[in-house]
Amino acid sequence: MADTQTVETEPDKKQRSVRVVLLALMITMMLAMLDNMIVGTAMPTIVGELGGLEHLSWVVTAYTLATAAATPLWGKLGDMYGRKGVFMTSIVLFLIGSALSGMAQDMGQLIGFRAVQGLGAGGLMVGVMAIIGDLIPPRERGKYQGMMAGVMALAMIGGPLVGGTITDNWGWRWSFYINLPLGVVALGLISVVLHLPAKRAQARIDYLGAALLTVGITSIVLVTTWGGTEYAWTSARIMELIGIGVAALVGFVFWQTKAAEPVVPLHIFRSRNFTLMSIIGFVTGFVMFGATLFLPLYQQSVQGASATNSGLLLLPMLGAMLVTSMVAGRVTTNSGRYYVFPVVGSVLMVIGLYLLSTMDTGTSRLTSGIFMAVVGLGMGCLMQITMLVAQNSVEMKDMGVASSSTTLFRTLGSSFGVAIMGALFNHRVQDTMAERGGELGSKVTEQSAQLDAKSLEKLPDAVREAYQYAVSAGTHSAFLLGSIVAVVALVAAVFVKEVPLKGAGPQKSADDPAPAAPLVEV
């Protein structure tokens, strides 16, 4: 009788263990997403205490560069040496970087410590997605990855609010220290409950491939970060970075065909679905981060919204994204099918971005909120489905590099989106101000096309109206470009080959490798 009772309760105990692990993964995802949102709000206070305004952009750039460069490496290390130890190492490194950033005494130290933090952050999101890929059969994965998309949306909404509250009440250093208790909780839960089989690869790490990829990614991110701001797009520095980046990436691709244990095995791109998901992920990153940059600017400058609760300005888009991610995950889990979501999501994204491009100085908040919700519905259909299908298109041994590659393409897409849409926006605003605002209008936007609320209040009424019109024109150009780019995602989605997702079992096909059974032990 006792044996029977044990057998009956074992699935429940295993399910509880999976939930505990997922709680730890959600905390870790929150750490990865919240950090930049919180720090961005605290930056004016940080500059006021540490000085170094001229190096301000590097506080974000150092973190972004380190994250992008480290992302593929963490995925590969997890495949080679075991997911659990590598994931916990990335969390520890992130926490060390957070503690050191909180103790920084000048801007140079803060930039260096942010780079350390970014190196750890590169393994957080990759580790979360790869562990879900290890633990959860493909048929169940959509539900849990939808939950992770919800965490991302909540972080984007709540980050600025949390950052402002922490900075005002505890000081800016706690915007970094707040990571420590959350990270310790996540580490403790993962250490106790998560038990994955240990691995020990015989092959050596592909150091040359890692170096070439790091140089290539760093050059690309610097081009998109500096182009049109620090340096002109046609300047010698930008041309040098483009040349270095292209040479490094070409060399990387060539070396990956020769390396014994390549950082990014090129054979994963033989899967049509994986390649298409990489393209869709790039476009989603391009659109999402461009939208989150320009929508608050439009609402503050043109519609007169307060900048204090800037995260709430995006609530229609992020709320729709959260709900759709959950629904898409649940439907995918129940049906095992997913083709409809990339197609419908891409269509909604194209339509939503086009609608956003029609906004002008007379557009109401209700109307713009509806337009944002359409974009959010589209992104919700795409955010985690891209990861799910990418993971379902490779063998278990490549789960880490599949997760890291998909994350990397989305990160690079966001870099390009912010840079290209930003350059188009700035150019249009400055041209319009010169045309409608006269000589004073040109001087107002000479240093920056983005004015804060205090600067706007000081402008004469005619110039302020000209600036509002210019911002509307700039967002029109940026979102119209986003709509055109989103068509690429739609074309890619149409060619996705739907392979029904299966539960844990031995079946597999070329595009649907056999998933492993859940690996949580109790």
Coordinates of C-alpha atoms in Angstrom, one line a residue, residues 65-462:
L65 CA 28.7 44.7 -26.0
A66 CA 29.7 42.2 -23.4
T67 CA 26.3 40.6 -23.4
A68 CA 26.2 40.2 -27.2
A69 CA 29.7 38.9 -27.4
A70 CA 29.3 36.4 -24.5
T71 CA 25.9 35.0 -25.6
P72 CA 27.0 32.4 -28.1
L73 CA 29.9 31.3 -25.8
W74 CA 27.6 30.6 -22.9
G75 CA 25.3 28.5 -25.1
K76 CA 28.2 26.4 -26.4
L77 CA 29.8 25.9 -23.0
G78 CA 26.5 24.6 -21.7
D79 CA 26.3 22.1 -24.5
M80 CA 29.9 21.0 -23.8
Y81 CA 30.2 20.9 -20.0
G82 CA 26.6 20.7 -18.7
R83 CA 23.9 23.3 -18.4
K84 CA 23.6 23.6 -14.7
G85 CA 27.1 24.5 -13.7
V86 CA 27.6 26.9 -16.7
F87 CA 24.2 28.6 -15.9
M88 CA 25.1 29.1 -12.2
T89 CA 28.5 30.5 -13.2
S90 CA 26.9 33.1 -15.4
I91 CA 24.6 34.1 -12.5
V92 CA 27.5 34.4 -10.1
L93 CA 29.4 36.5 -12.6
F94 CA 26.4 38.8 -13.1
L95 CA 26.0 39.2 -9.3
I96 CA 29.7 40.0 -8.9
G97 CA 29.4 42.7 -11.7
S98 CA 26.3 44.0 -9.9
A99 CA 28.0 44.3 -6.5
L100 CA 31.1 46.0 -8.1
S101 CA 28.9 48.4 -10.1
G102 CA 27.2 49.4 -6.9
M103 CA 30.5 50.1 -5.3
A104 CA 32.0 52.1 -8.2
Q105 CA 33.7 55.4 -7.3
D106 CA 34.0 56.9 -10.7
M107 CA 32.6 56.6 -14.2
G108 CA 35.5 54.5 -15.4
Q109 CA 35.1 51.9 -12.7
L110 CA 31.3 51.8 -13.4
I111 CA 31.9 51.2 -17.1
G112 CA 34.4 48.4 -16.4
F113 CA 32.1 46.7 -13.8
R114 CA 29.1 47.0 -16.2
A115 CA 31.1 45.0 -18.7
V116 CA 31.7 42.3 -16.1
Q117 CA 28.0 42.3 -15.4
G118 CA 27.2 42.1 -19.1
L119 CA 29.4 39.1 -19.5
G120 CA 27.3 37.3 -16.9
A121 CA 24.1 38.6 -18.4
G122 CA 25.0 36.9 -21.7
G123 CA 24.4 33.6 -20.0
L124 CA 21.2 34.4 -18.2
M125 CA 18.6 34.4 -20.9
V126 CA 20.4 31.7 -22.9
G127 CA 20.6 29.5 -19.8
V128 CA 16.9 30.0 -19.0
M129 CA 15.8 29.0 -22.5
A130 CA 18.2 26.1 -22.9
I131 CA 17.2 24.6 -19.5
I132 CA 13.6 24.9 -20.5
G133 CA 14.5 23.1 -23.7
D134 CA 16.2 20.3 -21.6
L135 CA 13.5 20.0 -19.0
I136 CA 10.3 20.4 -21.0
P137 CA 9.1 18.3 -24.0
P138 CA 8.5 20.5 -27.1
R139 CA 4.7 19.9 -26.8
E140 CA 4.7 21.6 -23.3
R141 CA 7.4 24.2 -24.0
G142 CA 5.1 26.9 -25.5
K143 CA 3.2 27.3 -22.2
Y144 CA 6.3 27.9 -20.2
Q145 CA 8.1 30.1 -22.7
G146 CA 4.9 32.2 -22.9
M147 CA 5.3 32.7 -19.2
M148 CA 8.8 33.9 -19.7
A149 CA 7.6 36.4 -22.4
G150 CA 5.2 37.6 -19.7
V151 CA 8.1 38.2 -17.3
M152 CA 9.9 40.2 -20.1
A153 CA 6.8 42.4 -20.6
L154 CA 6.4 43.0 -16.9
A155 CA 10.0 43.9 -16.6
M156 CA 9.8 46.4 -19.4
I157 CA 6.6 48.0 -17.9
G158 CA 7.8 47.9 -14.2
G159 CA 11.5 48.6 -14.7
P160 CA 11.4 52.4 -14.9
L161 CA 8.9 52.6 -12.0
V162 CA 11.1 50.3 -9.9
G163 CA 14.3 52.2 -10.9
G164 CA 12.8 55.6 -10.0
T165 CA 11.5 54.3 -6.6
I166 CA 14.8 52.7 -5.7
T167 CA 16.8 55.7 -6.7
D168 CA 14.6 58.2 -4.9
N169 CA 14.4 56.3 -1.7
W170 CA 17.6 54.2 -1.3
G171 CA 20.1 55.8 -3.7
W172 CA 21.3 54.8 -7.1
R173 CA 23.7 52.1 -5.8
W174 CA 20.7 50.0 -4.8
S175 CA 19.7 49.8 -8.5
F176 CA 22.6 47.4 -8.7
Y177 CA 22.5 45.9 -5.2
I178 CA 18.8 44.8 -5.7
N179 CA 20.1 42.1 -8.0
L180 CA 22.0 40.3 -5.1
P181 CA 19.1 38.9 -3.0
L182 CA 17.1 37.9 -6.1
G183 CA 20.2 36.2 -7.6
V184 CA 21.0 34.4 -4.3
V185 CA 17.5 33.0 -4.2
A186 CA 17.7 31.8 -7.8
L187 CA 21.1 30.2 -7.2
G188 CA 19.8 28.4 -4.1
L189 CA 16.7 27.0 -5.8
I190 CA 18.7 25.9 -8.9
S191 CA 21.4 24.3 -6.8
V192 CA 19.0 22.2 -4.7
V193 CA 16.3 21.2 -7.1
L194 CA 17.8 21.2 -10.6
H195 CA 19.7 18.0 -11.4
L196 CA 20.9 17.7 -15.0
P197 CA 23.4 15.0 -16.2
A198 CA 27.0 16.1 -16.0
K199 CA 29.0 16.4 -19.2
R200 CA 32.6 16.5 -20.0
A201 CA 33.6 17.3 -23.5
Q202 CA 36.8 15.8 -24.8
A203 CA 37.3 18.5 -27.4
R204 CA 38.9 21.8 -26.5
I205 CA 37.1 25.1 -26.6
D206 CA 37.2 26.8 -30.0
Y207 CA 39.2 29.9 -28.8
L208 CA 39.9 31.2 -32.3
G209 CA 36.3 31.0 -33.3
A210 CA 35.2 32.6 -30.1
A211 CA 37.7 35.5 -30.7
L212 CA 36.6 36.0 -34.3
L213 CA 33.0 36.0 -33.3
T214 CA 33.6 38.5 -30.4
V215 CA 35.5 40.9 -32.7
G216 CA 32.8 40.7 -35.3
I217 CA 29.9 41.2 -32.9
T218 CA 31.7 44.0 -31.1
S219 CA 32.4 45.8 -34.4
I220 CA 28.7 45.5 -35.5
V221 CA 27.4 46.8 -32.1
L222 CA 29.8 49.7 -32.1
V223 CA 28.9 50.6 -35.7
T224 CA 25.2 50.7 -34.8
T225 CA 25.8 52.5 -31.5
W226 CA 28.2 55.2 -32.8
G227 CA 27.0 55.6 -36.4
G228 CA 25.3 59.0 -36.8
T229 CA 25.9 60.0 -33.2
E230 CA 29.5 59.8 -32.1
Y231 CA 30.8 59.6 -35.7
A232 CA 29.3 60.3 -39.1
W233 CA 28.2 57.2 -41.0
T234 CA 30.8 57.9 -43.7
S235 CA 33.6 58.6 -41.2
A236 CA 36.9 56.7 -41.3
R237 CA 36.2 55.2 -37.8
I238 CA 32.9 53.7 -38.9
M239 CA 34.3 52.4 -42.2
E240 CA 37.2 50.8 -40.2
L241 CA 34.8 49.1 -37.9
I242 CA 32.7 47.9 -40.8
G243 CA 35.8 46.5 -42.5
I244 CA 37.0 44.8 -39.3
G245 CA 33.5 43.4 -38.5
V246 CA 33.0 41.9 -42.0
A247 CA 36.5 40.4 -42.1
A248 CA 36.1 38.9 -38.6
L249 CA 32.7 37.3 -39.4
V250 CA 33.8 36.0 -42.8
G251 CA 36.9 34.5 -41.0
F252 CA 34.6 33.1 -38.3
V253 CA 32.3 31.3 -40.8
F254 CA 35.3 29.8 -42.6
W255 CA 36.9 28.6 -39.4
Q256 CA 33.6 27.0 -38.2
T257 CA 33.8 24.6 -41.1
K258 CA 37.3 23.5 -39.8
A259 CA 37.0 23.6 -36.0
A260 CA 36.6 20.3 -34.1
E261 CA 34.0 21.8 -31.7
P262 CA 32.7 25.0 -33.4
V263 CA 31.2 27.8 -31.3
V264 CA 28.2 27.9 -33.7
P265 CA 27.9 24.6 -35.6
L266 CA 26.9 25.7 -39.1
H267 CA 24.9 22.5 -39.7
I268 CA 22.1 23.9 -37.5
F269 CA 21.4 26.4 -40.3
R270 CA 20.7 23.5 -42.6
S271 CA 17.3 23.3 -40.9
R272 CA 15.0 25.6 -42.8
N273 CA 12.9 26.3 -39.8
F274 CA 15.9 27.3 -37.7
T275 CA 17.2 29.7 -40.3
L276 CA 13.7 31.2 -40.8
M277 CA 13.3 31.6 -37.0
S278 CA 16.7 33.4 -36.8
I279 CA 15.4 35.9 -39.5
I280 CA 12.1 36.4 -37.7
G281 CA 13.9 36.9 -34.3
F282 CA 16.2 39.5 -35.9
V283 CA 13.2 41.4 -37.3
T284 CA 11.3 41.1 -34.0
G285 CA 14.2 42.6 -32.1
F286 CA 14.5 45.3 -34.7
V287 CA 10.9 46.3 -34.3
M288 CA 10.4 45.9 -30.6
F289 CA 13.3 47.9 -29.3
G290 CA 12.7 50.6 -32.0
A291 CA 9.1 50.9 -30.8
T292 CA 10.0 51.0 -27.1
L293 CA 12.4 53.9 -27.9
F294 CA 10.2 56.1 -30.0
L295 CA 6.7 55.6 -28.6
P296 CA 7.4 57.2 -25.2
L297 CA 9.2 60.0 -27.0
Y298 CA 6.2 60.7 -29.2
Q299 CA 3.7 60.5 -26.3
Q300 CA 5.8 62.8 -24.2
S301 CA 6.7 65.4 -26.9
V302 CA 3.5 65.4 -28.9
Q303 CA 0.7 64.1 -26.6
G304 CA 2.1 65.8 -23.5
A305 CA 2.3 62.6 -21.4
S306 CA 4.5 62.6 -18.2
A307 CA 7.9 61.0 -18.4
T308 CA 7.8 59.9 -14.8
N309 CA 5.9 56.8 -15.5
S310 CA 7.4 56.1 -18.9
G311 CA 7.0 52.3 -18.6
L312 CA 3.2 52.8 -18.3
L313 CA 3.1 54.6 -21.7
L314 CA 3.9 51.3 -23.3
L315 CA 1.2 49.4 -21.4
P316 CA -1.1 48.8 -24.4
M317 CA 1.7 47.2 -26.4
L318 CA 3.3 45.3 -23.7
G319 CA 0.0 44.2 -22.1
A320 CA -1.2 42.8 -25.4
M321 CA 2.2 41.1 -25.9
L322 CA 1.9 39.5 -22.5
V323 CA -1.6 38.2 -23.0
T324 CA -0.9 36.9 -26.6
S325 CA 2.3 35.1 -25.5
M326 CA 0.3 33.3 -22.8
V327 CA -2.5 32.3 -25.2
A328 CA -0.1 31.3 -28.0
G329 CA 1.9 29.1 -25.5
R330 CA -1.3 27.5 -24.2
V331 CA -2.7 26.8 -27.7
T332 CA 0.6 25.4 -28.8
T333 CA 0.8 23.1 -25.8
N334 CA -2.8 21.9 -26.3
S335 CA -2.6 21.4 -30.1
G336 CA 1.1 20.8 -30.8
R337 CA 0.8 23.1 -33.8
Y338 CA 2.3 26.5 -34.3
Y339 CA 2.4 27.6 -37.9
V340 CA -0.4 30.1 -37.6
F341 CA 1.4 32.2 -34.9
P342 CA 4.4 33.3 -36.9
V343 CA 2.2 34.2 -39.9
V344 CA -0.6 36.0 -37.9
G345 CA 2.0 37.7 -35.7
S346 CA 4.0 39.0 -38.7
V347 CA 0.8 40.3 -40.4
L348 CA -0.3 42.1 -37.2
M349 CA 3.2 43.5 -36.8
V350 CA 3.2 44.9 -40.3
I351 CA -0.3 46.4 -39.9
G352 CA 0.4 47.8 -36.4
L353 CA 3.6 49.5 -37.4
Y354 CA 1.9 51.0 -40.5
L355 CA -0.9 52.3 -38.2
L356 CA 1.7 53.8 -35.9
S357 CA 3.3 55.6 -38.9
T358 CA 0.0 57.4 -39.5
M359 CA 0.1 59.2 -36.1
D360 CA 0.3 63.0 -36.2
T361 CA 0.0 65.9 -33.8
G362 CA -3.8 65.3 -33.6
T363 CA -3.8 61.6 -32.8
S364 CA -5.5 60.8 -29.4
R365 CA -4.0 58.6 -26.7
L366 CA -6.8 56.1 -27.2
T367 CA -6.1 55.8 -30.9
S368 CA -2.3 55.5 -30.4
G369 CA -3.0 52.9 -27.6
I370 CA -5.1 50.8 -30.1
F371 CA -2.3 51.0 -32.6
M372 CA 0.3 49.9 -30.0
A373 CA -2.0 47.0 -29.0
V374 CA -2.0 45.7 -32.5
V375 CA 1.8 45.7 -32.6
G376 CA 1.9 44.0 -29.2
L377 CA -0.5 41.3 -30.4
G378 CA 1.9 40.6 -33.3
M379 CA 5.0 40.5 -31.1
G380 CA 3.3 38.3 -28.6
C381 CA 2.7 35.7 -31.3
L382 CA 6.4 35.8 -32.3
M383 CA 8.4 36.3 -29.1
Q384 CA 8.6 32.8 -27.7
I385 CA 7.4 30.8 -30.7
T386 CA 10.6 31.7 -32.5
M387 CA 12.6 30.2 -29.7
L388 CA 10.3 27.2 -29.4
V389 CA 10.6 26.3 -33.1
A390 CA 14.3 27.0 -33.2
Q391 CA 14.9 24.6 -30.4
N392 CA 12.6 22.0 -32.0
S393 CA 14.7 22.1 -35.2
V394 CA 18.0 20.9 -33.7
E395 CA 19.3 17.9 -31.8
M396 CA 19.4 18.0 -28.0
K397 CA 23.2 18.3 -28.1
D398 CA 22.9 21.6 -29.9
M399 CA 20.1 23.0 -27.6
G400 CA 22.5 25.6 -26.1
V401 CA 23.9 27.0 -29.3
A402 CA 20.4 27.0 -30.8
S403 CA 19.1 29.1 -27.9
S404 CA 22.1 31.4 -27.9
S405 CA 22.0 31.9 -31.6
T406 CA 18.3 32.8 -31.6
T407 CA 19.0 35.2 -28.7
L408 CA 22.0 36.7 -30.5
F409 CA 20.0 37.4 -33.7
R410 CA 17.3 39.2 -31.6
T411 CA 20.0 41.2 -29.8
L412 CA 21.6 42.2 -33.1
G413 CA 18.2 43.1 -34.5
S414 CA 17.6 45.4 -31.6
S415 CA 21.0 47.1 -32.2
F416 CA 20.2 47.7 -35.8
G417 CA 16.7 48.8 -35.1
V418 CA 17.6 51.4 -32.6
A419 CA 20.5 52.7 -34.8
I420 CA 18.7 52.8 -38.2
M421 CA 15.3 53.9 -37.0
G422 CA 17.1 56.4 -34.7
A423 CA 19.2 57.8 -37.6
L424 CA 16.1 58.2 -39.8
F425 CA 14.2 59.8 -36.9
N426 CA 16.9 62.3 -36.1
H427 CA 17.4 63.3 -39.8
R428 CA 13.7 63.8 -40.3
V429 CA 13.3 65.9 -37.2
Q430 CA 16.2 68.2 -37.9
D431 CA 15.1 68.7 -41.5
T432 CA 11.6 69.5 -40.4
M433 CA 12.7 71.9 -37.7
A434 CA 14.9 73.7 -40.2
E435 CA 12.0 74.0 -42.5
R436 CA 9.2 75.0 -40.1
G437 CA 11.1 76.4 -37.1
G438 CA 13.6 78.7 -38.9
E439 CA 17.0 79.5 -37.6
L440 CA 15.9 79.0 -33.9
G441 CA 14.4 75.6 -34.8
S442 CA 17.7 74.5 -36.3
K443 CA 19.6 75.6 -33.2
V444 CA 17.2 73.8 -30.9
T445 CA 17.9 70.4 -32.5
E446 CA 21.5 71.0 -33.4
Q447 CA 22.8 69.0 -30.5
S448 CA 20.1 66.4 -30.2
A449 CA 16.7 65.7 -31.9
Q450 CA 15.3 64.4 -28.6
L451 CA 14.4 67.1 -26.1
D452 CA 13.4 66.6 -22.5
A453 CA 10.3 68.1 -20.9
K454 CA 12.2 71.0 -19.3
S455 CA 13.7 72.0 -22.7
L456 CA 10.3 71.9 -24.4
E457 CA 8.8 74.2 -21.8
K458 CA 11.4 76.9 -22.5
L459 CA 10.6 77.0 -26.2
P460 CA 8.5 79.7 -27.8
D461 CA 5.0 78.4 -28.7
A462 CA 5.7 78.5 -32.5

